């Protein structure tokens, strides 16, 4: 009897020792695997924090990077959708429009003017009040990566970057390779339609990146108790075209293009509790631009940009009975920027001069009742 008890005890001790030995080896093996992944992991490179390429861990600011692969795996199409899953960023809704909320600070959804939106360093906020495009008017189909900089960045970017900066970096074409892709989606609710296309090409002296998109949602009606009825519809169109003179070109370093974005539709939720079927608000932005970048030597580089923007706001509101109010606001903007960057192994210095002029014109501007 004692022998059987002794034998069972020895077997139990052996099993326990074996289990402990296996459990001790799992974290060790896992640690080696994690170290190996860390060793070969690609560290993202960002430009939004210092206006120059640097590893995200070296950036003097809190930057979150989303790659094109991340965006497509999650089925995300717009900046506001991406902001909702980015730590420190959020979205608020007012008057049927979305605006940024950064660490509890509100940017006012209708104005949405405290975060600067860039495409390859070119600002695209509207001329009227620096409103940022973040919805279907600016699809992310052209994005190689999207950089979210959290915190005030006015020292580098001006008063439009009070709460942060979002920089969209597009694909760089490769010589001899062309890319043409498109996406079409149809579905509910309210018969939503989406079409996006993207074309990247490079020839001997010039390369191009063209992205176009359309988003439509049929008029829908929702009731929020009592007589509070809201109608919402959308039609968004965009064309983003950028062309670069390659190294083989005598104009190497020159970049030019045009951004055209429009959003039209009902005001949606939040507009004085009710909206009428004829209510409509249209934003249209047309922005040609010109950039020139050149490395003067291995440490000093020149960065210049010049852009013009025309922004149209057209509103139509039901005033009761047979009356309606319609108005149109046209705003123009010129912006020029000449900058020098000096970089060595220990520090970098950015300096330059920026010129920004925005004004409202009375051309075709009208307020009337009929």
Short mmCIF file of C-alpha atoms in Angstrom, two decimals:
data_model
loop_
_atom_site.label_atom_id
_atom_site.label_comp_id
_atom_site.label_asym_id
_atom_site.label_seq_id
_atom_site.Cartn_x
_atom_site.Cartn_y
_atom_site.Cartn_z
CA UNK A 1 0.00 0.00 0.00
CA UNK A 2 2.77 2.38 0.93
CA UNK A 3 4.60 1.48 -2.30
CA UNK A 4 1.51 2.34 -4.36
CA UNK A 5 1.13 5.68 -2.54
CA UNK A 6 4.84 6.42 -3.01
CA UNK A 7 4.63 5.49 -6.71
CA UNK A 8 1.59 7.70 -7.26
CA UNK A 9 3.31 10.56 -5.43
CA UNK A 10 6.39 10.29 -7.63
CA UNK A 11 4.24 10.23 -10.78
CA UNK A 12 2.35 13.34 -9.56
CA UNK A 13 5.59 15.19 -8.83
CA UNK A 14 6.92 14.27 -12.29
CA UNK A 15 3.73 15.53 -13.97
CA UNK A 16 3.84 18.77 -12.01
CA UNK A 17 7.50 19.33 -12.86
CA UNK A 18 6.77 18.68 -16.53
CA UNK A 19 3.85 21.12 -16.52
CA UNK A 20 5.87 23.81 -14.78
CA UNK A 21 8.72 23.25 -17.21
CA UNK A 22 6.39 23.68 -20.22
CA UNK A 23 4.74 26.77 -18.75
CA UNK A 24 8.14 28.30 -18.08
CA UNK A 25 9.22 27.79 -21.66
CA UNK A 26 6.15 29.40 -23.31
CA UNK A 27 6.86 33.00 -22.22
CA UNK A 28 10.54 32.56 -23.10
CA UNK A 29 9.76 31.37 -26.63
CA UNK A 30 7.12 34.07 -27.01
CA UNK A 31 9.60 36.68 -25.86
CA UNK A 32 12.09 35.54 -28.51
CA UNK A 33 9.37 35.73 -31.17
CA UNK A 34 8.34 39.23 -30.05
CA UNK A 35 11.96 40.39 -30.10
CA UNK A 36 12.40 38.99 -33.59
CA UNK A 37 9.26 40.79 -34.81
CA UNK A 38 10.47 44.02 -33.20
CA UNK A 39 13.87 43.63 -34.87
CA UNK A 40 12.41 43.35 -38.38
CA UNK A 41 9.34 45.57 -37.88
CA UNK A 42 9.09 48.51 -40.26
CA UNK A 43 9.07 51.77 -38.30
CA UNK A 44 6.72 54.34 -39.89
CA UNK A 45 8.19 57.53 -41.32
CA UNK A 46 6.15 60.73 -40.85
CA UNK A 47 6.42 64.33 -42.05
CA UNK A 48 3.60 66.07 -40.19
CA UNK A 49 5.45 66.85 -36.94
CA UNK A 50 8.50 68.70 -38.31
CA UNK A 51 7.73 69.19 -42.02
CA UNK A 52 10.50 66.70 -42.78
CA UNK A 53 10.76 62.92 -42.94
CA UNK A 54 11.63 61.30 -39.61
CA UNK A 55 10.83 58.11 -37.74
CA UNK A 56 7.62 58.33 -35.77
CA UNK A 57 9.53 57.65 -32.53
CA UNK A 58 11.77 60.67 -33.22
CA UNK A 59 8.93 63.08 -34.01
CA UNK A 60 8.58 65.99 -31.53
CA UNK A 61 4.87 65.34 -31.05
CA UNK A 62 2.27 62.62 -30.58
CA UNK A 63 1.63 61.14 -34.03
CA UNK A 64 -0.61 58.22 -34.96
CA UNK A 65 -0.05 56.67 -38.39
CA UNK A 66 -2.61 54.63 -40.33
CA UNK A 67 -1.35 52.84 -43.45
CA UNK A 68 -3.37 52.10 -46.58
CA UNK A 69 -3.51 48.45 -45.55
CA UNK A 70 -4.97 49.39 -42.15
CA UNK A 71 -7.59 51.63 -43.76
CA UNK A 72 -8.76 49.07 -46.31
CA UNK A 73 -8.89 46.17 -43.87
CA UNK A 74 -11.22 48.21 -41.66
CA UNK A 75 -13.38 49.28 -44.63
CA UNK A 76 -12.89 52.98 -43.89
CA UNK A 77 -13.43 55.64 -46.57
CA UNK A 78 -13.23 59.04 -44.85
CA UNK A 79 -11.18 61.00 -42.33
CA UNK A 80 -14.03 61.33 -39.83
CA UNK A 81 -14.42 57.53 -39.71
CA UNK A 82 -10.68 57.17 -39.13
CA UNK A 83 -10.67 59.88 -36.45
CA UNK A 84 -13.27 58.03 -34.41
CA UNK A 85 -10.83 55.14 -33.81
CA UNK A 86 -7.75 57.34 -33.29
CA UNK A 87 -6.80 57.91 -29.66
CA UNK A 88 -7.17 61.57 -28.70
CA UNK A 89 -9.43 62.34 -31.68
CA UNK A 90 -13.21 62.21 -31.87
CA UNK A 91 -16.15 63.51 -33.90
CA UNK A 92 -19.07 65.74 -32.96
CA UNK A 93 -22.16 66.30 -35.09
CA UNK A 94 -24.12 69.51 -35.61
CA UNK A 95 -26.42 70.71 -38.39
CA UNK A 96 -25.92 67.44 -40.24
CA UNK A 97 -22.14 67.98 -40.45
CA UNK A 98 -19.20 66.36 -38.65
CA UNK A 99 -16.37 68.17 -36.87
CA UNK A 100 -13.31 67.19 -34.88
CA UNK A 101 -13.19 66.86 -31.12
CA UNK A 102 -9.62 66.72 -29.77
CA UNK A 103 -9.04 65.61 -26.19
CA UNK A 104 -12.33 67.13 -25.06
CA UNK A 105 -11.93 70.39 -27.01
CA UNK A 106 -14.66 70.99 -29.59
CA UNK A 107 -13.95 72.46 -32.98
CA UNK A 108 -17.61 73.30 -33.79
CA UNK A 109 -18.93 70.80 -36.33
CA UNK A 110 -20.36 73.42 -38.69
CA UNK A 111 -17.12 75.44 -38.83
CA UNK A 112 -14.63 72.64 -38.01
CA UNK A 113 -11.74 75.09 -38.26
CA UNK A 114 -9.30 74.11 -35.51
CA UNK A 115 -7.65 71.12 -37.22
CA UNK A 116 -5.66 71.57 -40.42
CA UNK A 117 -6.03 69.01 -43.25
CA UNK A 118 -3.06 68.53 -45.58
CA UNK A 119 -2.48 66.46 -48.72
CA UNK A 120 1.27 66.01 -49.13
CA UNK A 121 1.76 69.20 -47.12
CA UNK A 122 -0.80 71.25 -49.11
CA UNK A 123 -3.58 72.72 -46.90
CA UNK A 124 -7.10 72.16 -48.23
CA UNK A 125 -9.26 73.83 -45.55
CA UNK A 126 -11.86 76.09 -47.15
CA UNK A 127 -11.19 79.79 -47.70
CA UNK A 128 -14.34 81.01 -45.96
CA UNK A 129 -13.44 80.04 -42.42
CA UNK A 130 -10.72 77.36 -42.70
CA UNK A 131 -13.32 74.61 -42.47
CA UNK A 132 -11.72 71.15 -42.79
CA UNK A 133 -13.00 68.60 -45.31
CA UNK A 134 -13.36 65.28 -43.45
CA UNK A 135 -16.45 63.53 -44.86
CA UNK A 136 -17.30 61.83 -48.16
CA UNK A 137 -16.16 64.87 -50.12
CA UNK A 138 -12.58 63.74 -49.46
CA UNK A 139 -12.30 59.93 -49.84
CA UNK A 140 -9.14 58.22 -48.60
CA UNK A 141 -8.70 56.05 -51.67
CA UNK A 142 -5.54 57.93 -52.66
CA UNK A 143 -3.87 57.61 -49.24
CA UNK A 144 -0.63 55.70 -48.75
CA UNK A 145 -0.79 56.68 -45.10
CA UNK A 146 -2.64 59.17 -42.88
CA UNK A 147 -0.78 60.96 -40.08
CA UNK A 148 -2.70 62.36 -37.08
CA UNK A 149 -0.75 64.93 -35.07
CA UNK A 150 -2.35 65.63 -31.71
CA UNK A 151 -1.84 68.96 -29.99
CA UNK A 152 -1.38 72.61 -31.01
CA UNK A 153 0.85 73.03 -34.08
CA UNK A 154 0.29 76.69 -34.90
CA UNK A 155 4.00 77.47 -34.76
CA UNK A 156 4.59 75.45 -37.94
CA UNK A 157 1.21 75.63 -39.69
CA UNK A 158 -0.57 78.82 -38.59
CA UNK A 159 -3.89 79.47 -36.86
CA UNK A 160 -5.74 76.62 -38.57
CA UNK A 161 -3.78 74.06 -36.53
CA UNK A 162 -4.93 75.07 -33.05
CA UNK A 163 -5.86 71.51 -32.00
CA UNK A 164 -3.93 69.33 -34.45
CA UNK A 165 -2.96 68.46 -38.01
CA UNK A 166 -3.97 65.57 -40.28
CA UNK A 167 -1.65 64.88 -43.23
CA UNK A 168 -2.63 62.56 -46.10
CA UNK A 169 0.40 61.15 -47.92
CA UNK A 170 -0.28 59.77 -51.40
CA UNK A 171 1.46 57.05 -53.38
CA UNK A 172 4.75 57.74 -55.19
CA UNK A 173 4.65 56.35 -58.73
CA UNK A 174 7.44 54.05 -59.93
CA UNK A 175 8.89 54.37 -63.40
CA UNK A 176 7.53 51.83 -65.82
CA UNK A 177 4.67 50.87 -63.48
CA UNK A 178 1.12 52.11 -63.70
CA UNK A 179 -1.73 51.59 -61.26
CA UNK A 180 -5.43 51.82 -62.03
CA UNK A 181 -7.97 50.79 -59.40
CA UNK A 182 -11.60 51.49 -58.67
CA UNK A 183 -14.27 50.64 -56.13
CA UNK A 184 -18.04 50.68 -56.47
CA UNK A 185 -20.50 50.05 -53.65
CA UNK A 186 -24.29 50.19 -53.48
CA UNK A 187 -26.47 49.52 -50.49
CA UNK A 188 -28.83 50.59 -47.76
CA UNK A 189 -29.86 52.56 -45.82
CA UNK A 190 -31.39 55.21 -48.06
CA UNK A 191 -29.89 53.73 -51.24
CA UNK A 192 -26.34 54.91 -50.68
CA UNK A 193 -24.05 54.89 -53.71
CA UNK A 194 -20.28 55.22 -53.75
CA UNK A 195 -17.78 55.18 -56.61
CA UNK A 196 -14.06 55.88 -56.29
CA UNK A 197 -11.22 55.58 -58.76
CA UNK A 198 -7.47 56.03 -58.48
CA UNK A 199 -4.81 56.21 -61.19
CA UNK A 200 -1.04 56.43 -60.67
CA UNK A 201 1.39 56.64 -63.59
CA UNK A 202 4.93 57.71 -64.38
CA UNK A 203 6.59 58.58 -67.67
CA UNK A 204 10.09 59.79 -68.43
CA UNK A 205 9.68 63.43 -67.37
CA UNK A 206 6.45 63.49 -65.38
CA UNK A 207 4.43 61.39 -62.97
CA UNK A 208 0.80 61.75 -62.03
CA UNK A 209 -1.58 60.75 -59.24
CA UNK A 210 -5.30 61.26 -59.92
CA UNK A 211 -8.11 60.29 -57.55
CA UNK A 212 -11.81 60.92 -58.10
CA UNK A 213 -14.85 59.98 -56.10
CA UNK A 214 -18.62 60.26 -55.86
CA UNK A 215 -20.91 59.60 -52.92
CA UNK A 216 -24.70 59.88 -53.01
CA UNK A 217 -27.47 59.26 -50.52
CA UNK A 218 -31.13 59.62 -51.45
CA UNK A 219 -33.36 61.92 -49.47
CA UNK A 220 -34.46 60.29 -46.21
CA UNK A 221 -36.95 61.41 -43.62
CA UNK A 222 -36.78 60.74 -39.91
CA UNK A 223 -39.05 61.91 -37.11
CA UNK A 224 -37.76 62.69 -33.62
CA UNK A 225 -40.96 63.06 -31.62
CA UNK A 226 -43.67 65.66 -32.05
CA UNK A 227 -43.34 67.66 -35.25
CA UNK A 228 -39.56 67.42 -35.41
CA UNK A 229 -38.90 66.09 -38.92
CA UNK A 230 -35.46 65.93 -40.45
CA UNK A 231 -34.67 65.32 -44.11
CA UNK A 232 -31.14 64.53 -45.18
CA UNK A 233 -29.58 63.90 -48.60
CA UNK A 234 -26.04 64.10 -49.91
CA UNK A 235 -24.17 64.33 -53.17
CA UNK A 236 -20.40 64.63 -52.84
CA UNK A 237 -17.89 64.80 -55.68
CA UNK A 238 -14.11 65.13 -55.62
CA UNK A 239 -11.17 65.31 -58.02
CA UNK A 240 -7.63 65.36 -56.61
CA UNK A 241 -4.85 65.53 -59.21
CA UNK A 242 -1.12 65.94 -58.55
CA UNK A 243 1.71 65.90 -61.10
CA UNK A 244 5.47 65.77 -60.40
CA UNK A 245 8.40 66.52 -62.68
CA UNK A 246 10.77 63.56 -62.29
CA UNK A 247 14.53 63.57 -61.78
CA UNK A 248 15.04 63.21 -65.54
CA UNK A 249 13.10 66.40 -66.20
CA UNK A 250 14.83 69.82 -66.40
CA UNK A 251 12.06 71.02 -64.04
CA UNK A 252 12.85 68.41 -61.39
CA UNK A 253 11.38 69.37 -58.01
CA UNK A 254 8.31 71.06 -59.48
CA UNK A 255 4.88 69.78 -58.42
CA UNK A 256 1.51 71.12 -59.56
CA UNK A 257 -2.11 70.07 -59.52
CA UNK A 258 -5.68 70.89 -58.59
CA UNK A 259 -8.14 69.89 -55.87
CA UNK A 260 -11.87 70.15 -56.57
CA UNK A 261 -14.35 69.16 -53.85
CA UNK A 262 -18.09 69.72 -53.59
CA UNK A 263 -20.74 68.72 -51.08
CA UNK A 264 -24.44 69.24 -51.61
CA UNK A 265 -27.46 68.09 -49.69
CA UNK A 266 -29.99 68.60 -46.95
CA UNK A 267 -28.87 69.83 -43.57
CA UNK A 268 -29.63 66.60 -41.77
CA UNK A 269 -30.03 66.32 -38.00
CA UNK A 270 -29.74 69.23 -35.66
CA UNK A 271 -30.98 72.11 -37.81
CA UNK A 272 -33.51 73.87 -35.52
CA UNK A 273 -35.22 70.54 -34.95
CA UNK A 274 -36.77 70.35 -38.40
CA UNK A 275 -35.83 70.72 -42.06
CA UNK A 276 -37.89 71.05 -45.22
CA UNK A 277 -37.58 69.02 -48.39
CA UNK A 278 -36.25 71.97 -50.40
CA UNK A 279 -33.56 72.87 -47.83
CA UNK A 280 -30.14 72.56 -49.37
CA UNK A 281 -26.61 73.64 -48.52
CA UNK A 282 -23.78 73.46 -51.06
CA UNK A 283 -20.03 73.81 -50.43
CA UNK A 284 -17.72 73.96 -53.45
CA UNK A 285 -13.95 74.34 -53.39
CA UNK A 286 -11.59 74.74 -56.35
CA UNK A 287 -7.89 74.93 -55.52
CA UNK A 288 -5.02 74.88 -58.04
CA UNK A 289 -1.52 74.81 -56.52
CA UNK A 290 2.16 74.96 -57.40
CA UNK A 291 5.11 73.65 -55.33
CA UNK A 292 8.87 73.60 -55.76
CA UNK A 293 11.27 71.62 -53.56
CA UNK A 294 15.02 71.39 -54.02
CA UNK A 295 17.97 70.18 -51.95
CA UNK A 296 20.52 72.99 -52.05
CA UNK A 297 23.11 70.75 -50.40
CA UNK A 298 23.09 67.63 -48.22
CA UNK A 299 21.83 69.64 -45.21
CA UNK A 300 19.95 72.64 -46.60
CA UNK A 301 16.71 72.37 -48.60
CA UNK A 302 14.24 74.82 -50.12
CA UNK A 303 10.47 74.33 -49.84
CA UNK A 304 8.03 76.71 -51.59
CA UNK A 305 4.33 76.60 -52.36
CA UNK A 306 1.73 78.85 -53.93
CA UNK A 307 -2.00 78.17 -54.10
CA UNK A 308 -5.25 79.89 -54.93
CA UNK A 309 -8.67 78.81 -53.72
CA UNK A 310 -12.22 79.78 -54.60
CA UNK A 311 -14.88 78.65 -52.17
CA UNK A 312 -18.65 78.92 -52.79
CA UNK A 313 -21.33 78.48 -50.13
CA UNK A 314 -24.89 78.39 -51.47
CA UNK A 315 -27.86 77.93 -49.17
CA UNK A 316 -31.59 77.47 -49.80
CA UNK A 317 -33.99 77.35 -46.83
CA UNK A 318 -37.73 77.03 -46.52
CA UNK A 319 -39.19 80.11 -44.82
CA UNK A 320 -42.86 79.05 -44.58
CA UNK A 321 -45.79 79.20 -46.95
CA UNK A 322 -44.46 79.82 -50.46
CA UNK A 323 -41.38 81.72 -49.25
CA UNK A 324 -37.78 80.55 -49.27
CA UNK A 325 -34.47 82.22 -48.51
CA UNK A 326 -31.48 81.74 -50.77
CA UNK A 327 -27.98 83.15 -50.38
CA UNK A 328 -24.57 82.71 -51.94
CA UNK A 329 -21.18 83.51 -50.42
CA UNK A 330 -17.99 83.51 -52.49
CA UNK A 331 -14.60 83.58 -50.82
CA UNK A 332 -11.12 83.75 -52.34
CA UNK A 333 -7.78 82.88 -50.82
CA UNK A 334 -4.14 83.26 -51.85
CA UNK A 335 -1.37 81.59 -49.90
CA UNK A 336 2.37 81.63 -50.48
CA UNK A 337 5.08 79.93 -48.44
CA UNK A 338 8.87 80.03 -48.78
CA UNK A 339 10.79 77.89 -46.30
CA UNK A 340 14.34 76.75 -45.64
CA UNK A 341 15.23 73.64 -43.65
CA UNK A 342 18.63 72.92 -42.15
CA UNK A 343 19.18 69.45 -40.77
CA UNK A 344 22.15 67.73 -39.17
CA UNK A 345 22.52 64.75 -36.88
CA UNK A 346 21.58 66.64 -33.72
CA UNK A 347 18.91 69.17 -34.66
CA UNK A 348 16.97 70.73 -37.51
CA UNK A 349 15.87 74.31 -38.09
CA UNK A 350 12.85 75.39 -40.12
CA UNK A 351 12.45 79.02 -41.10
CA UNK A 352 10.64 81.00 -43.76
CA UNK A 353 7.94 83.45 -44.69
CA UNK A 354 4.23 82.68 -45.18
CA UNK A 355 1.63 84.89 -46.84
CA UNK A 356 -2.07 84.22 -46.44
CA UNK A 357 -4.89 86.45 -47.68
CA UNK A 358 -8.58 85.57 -47.60
CA UNK A 359 -11.47 87.80 -48.49
CA UNK A 360 -15.19 87.70 -49.21
CA UNK A 361 -16.40 89.05 -52.53
CA UNK A 362 -19.84 90.48 -53.27
CA UNK A 363 -19.78 88.85 -56.71
CA UNK A 364 -23.08 86.97 -57.16
CA UNK A 365 -23.65 87.21 -53.42
CA UNK A 366 -27.29 87.62 -52.62
CA UNK A 367 -29.86 87.22 -49.89
CA UNK A 368 -33.48 87.38 -50.86
CA UNK A 369 -36.92 85.98 -50.19
CA UNK A 370 -39.35 84.88 -52.87
#
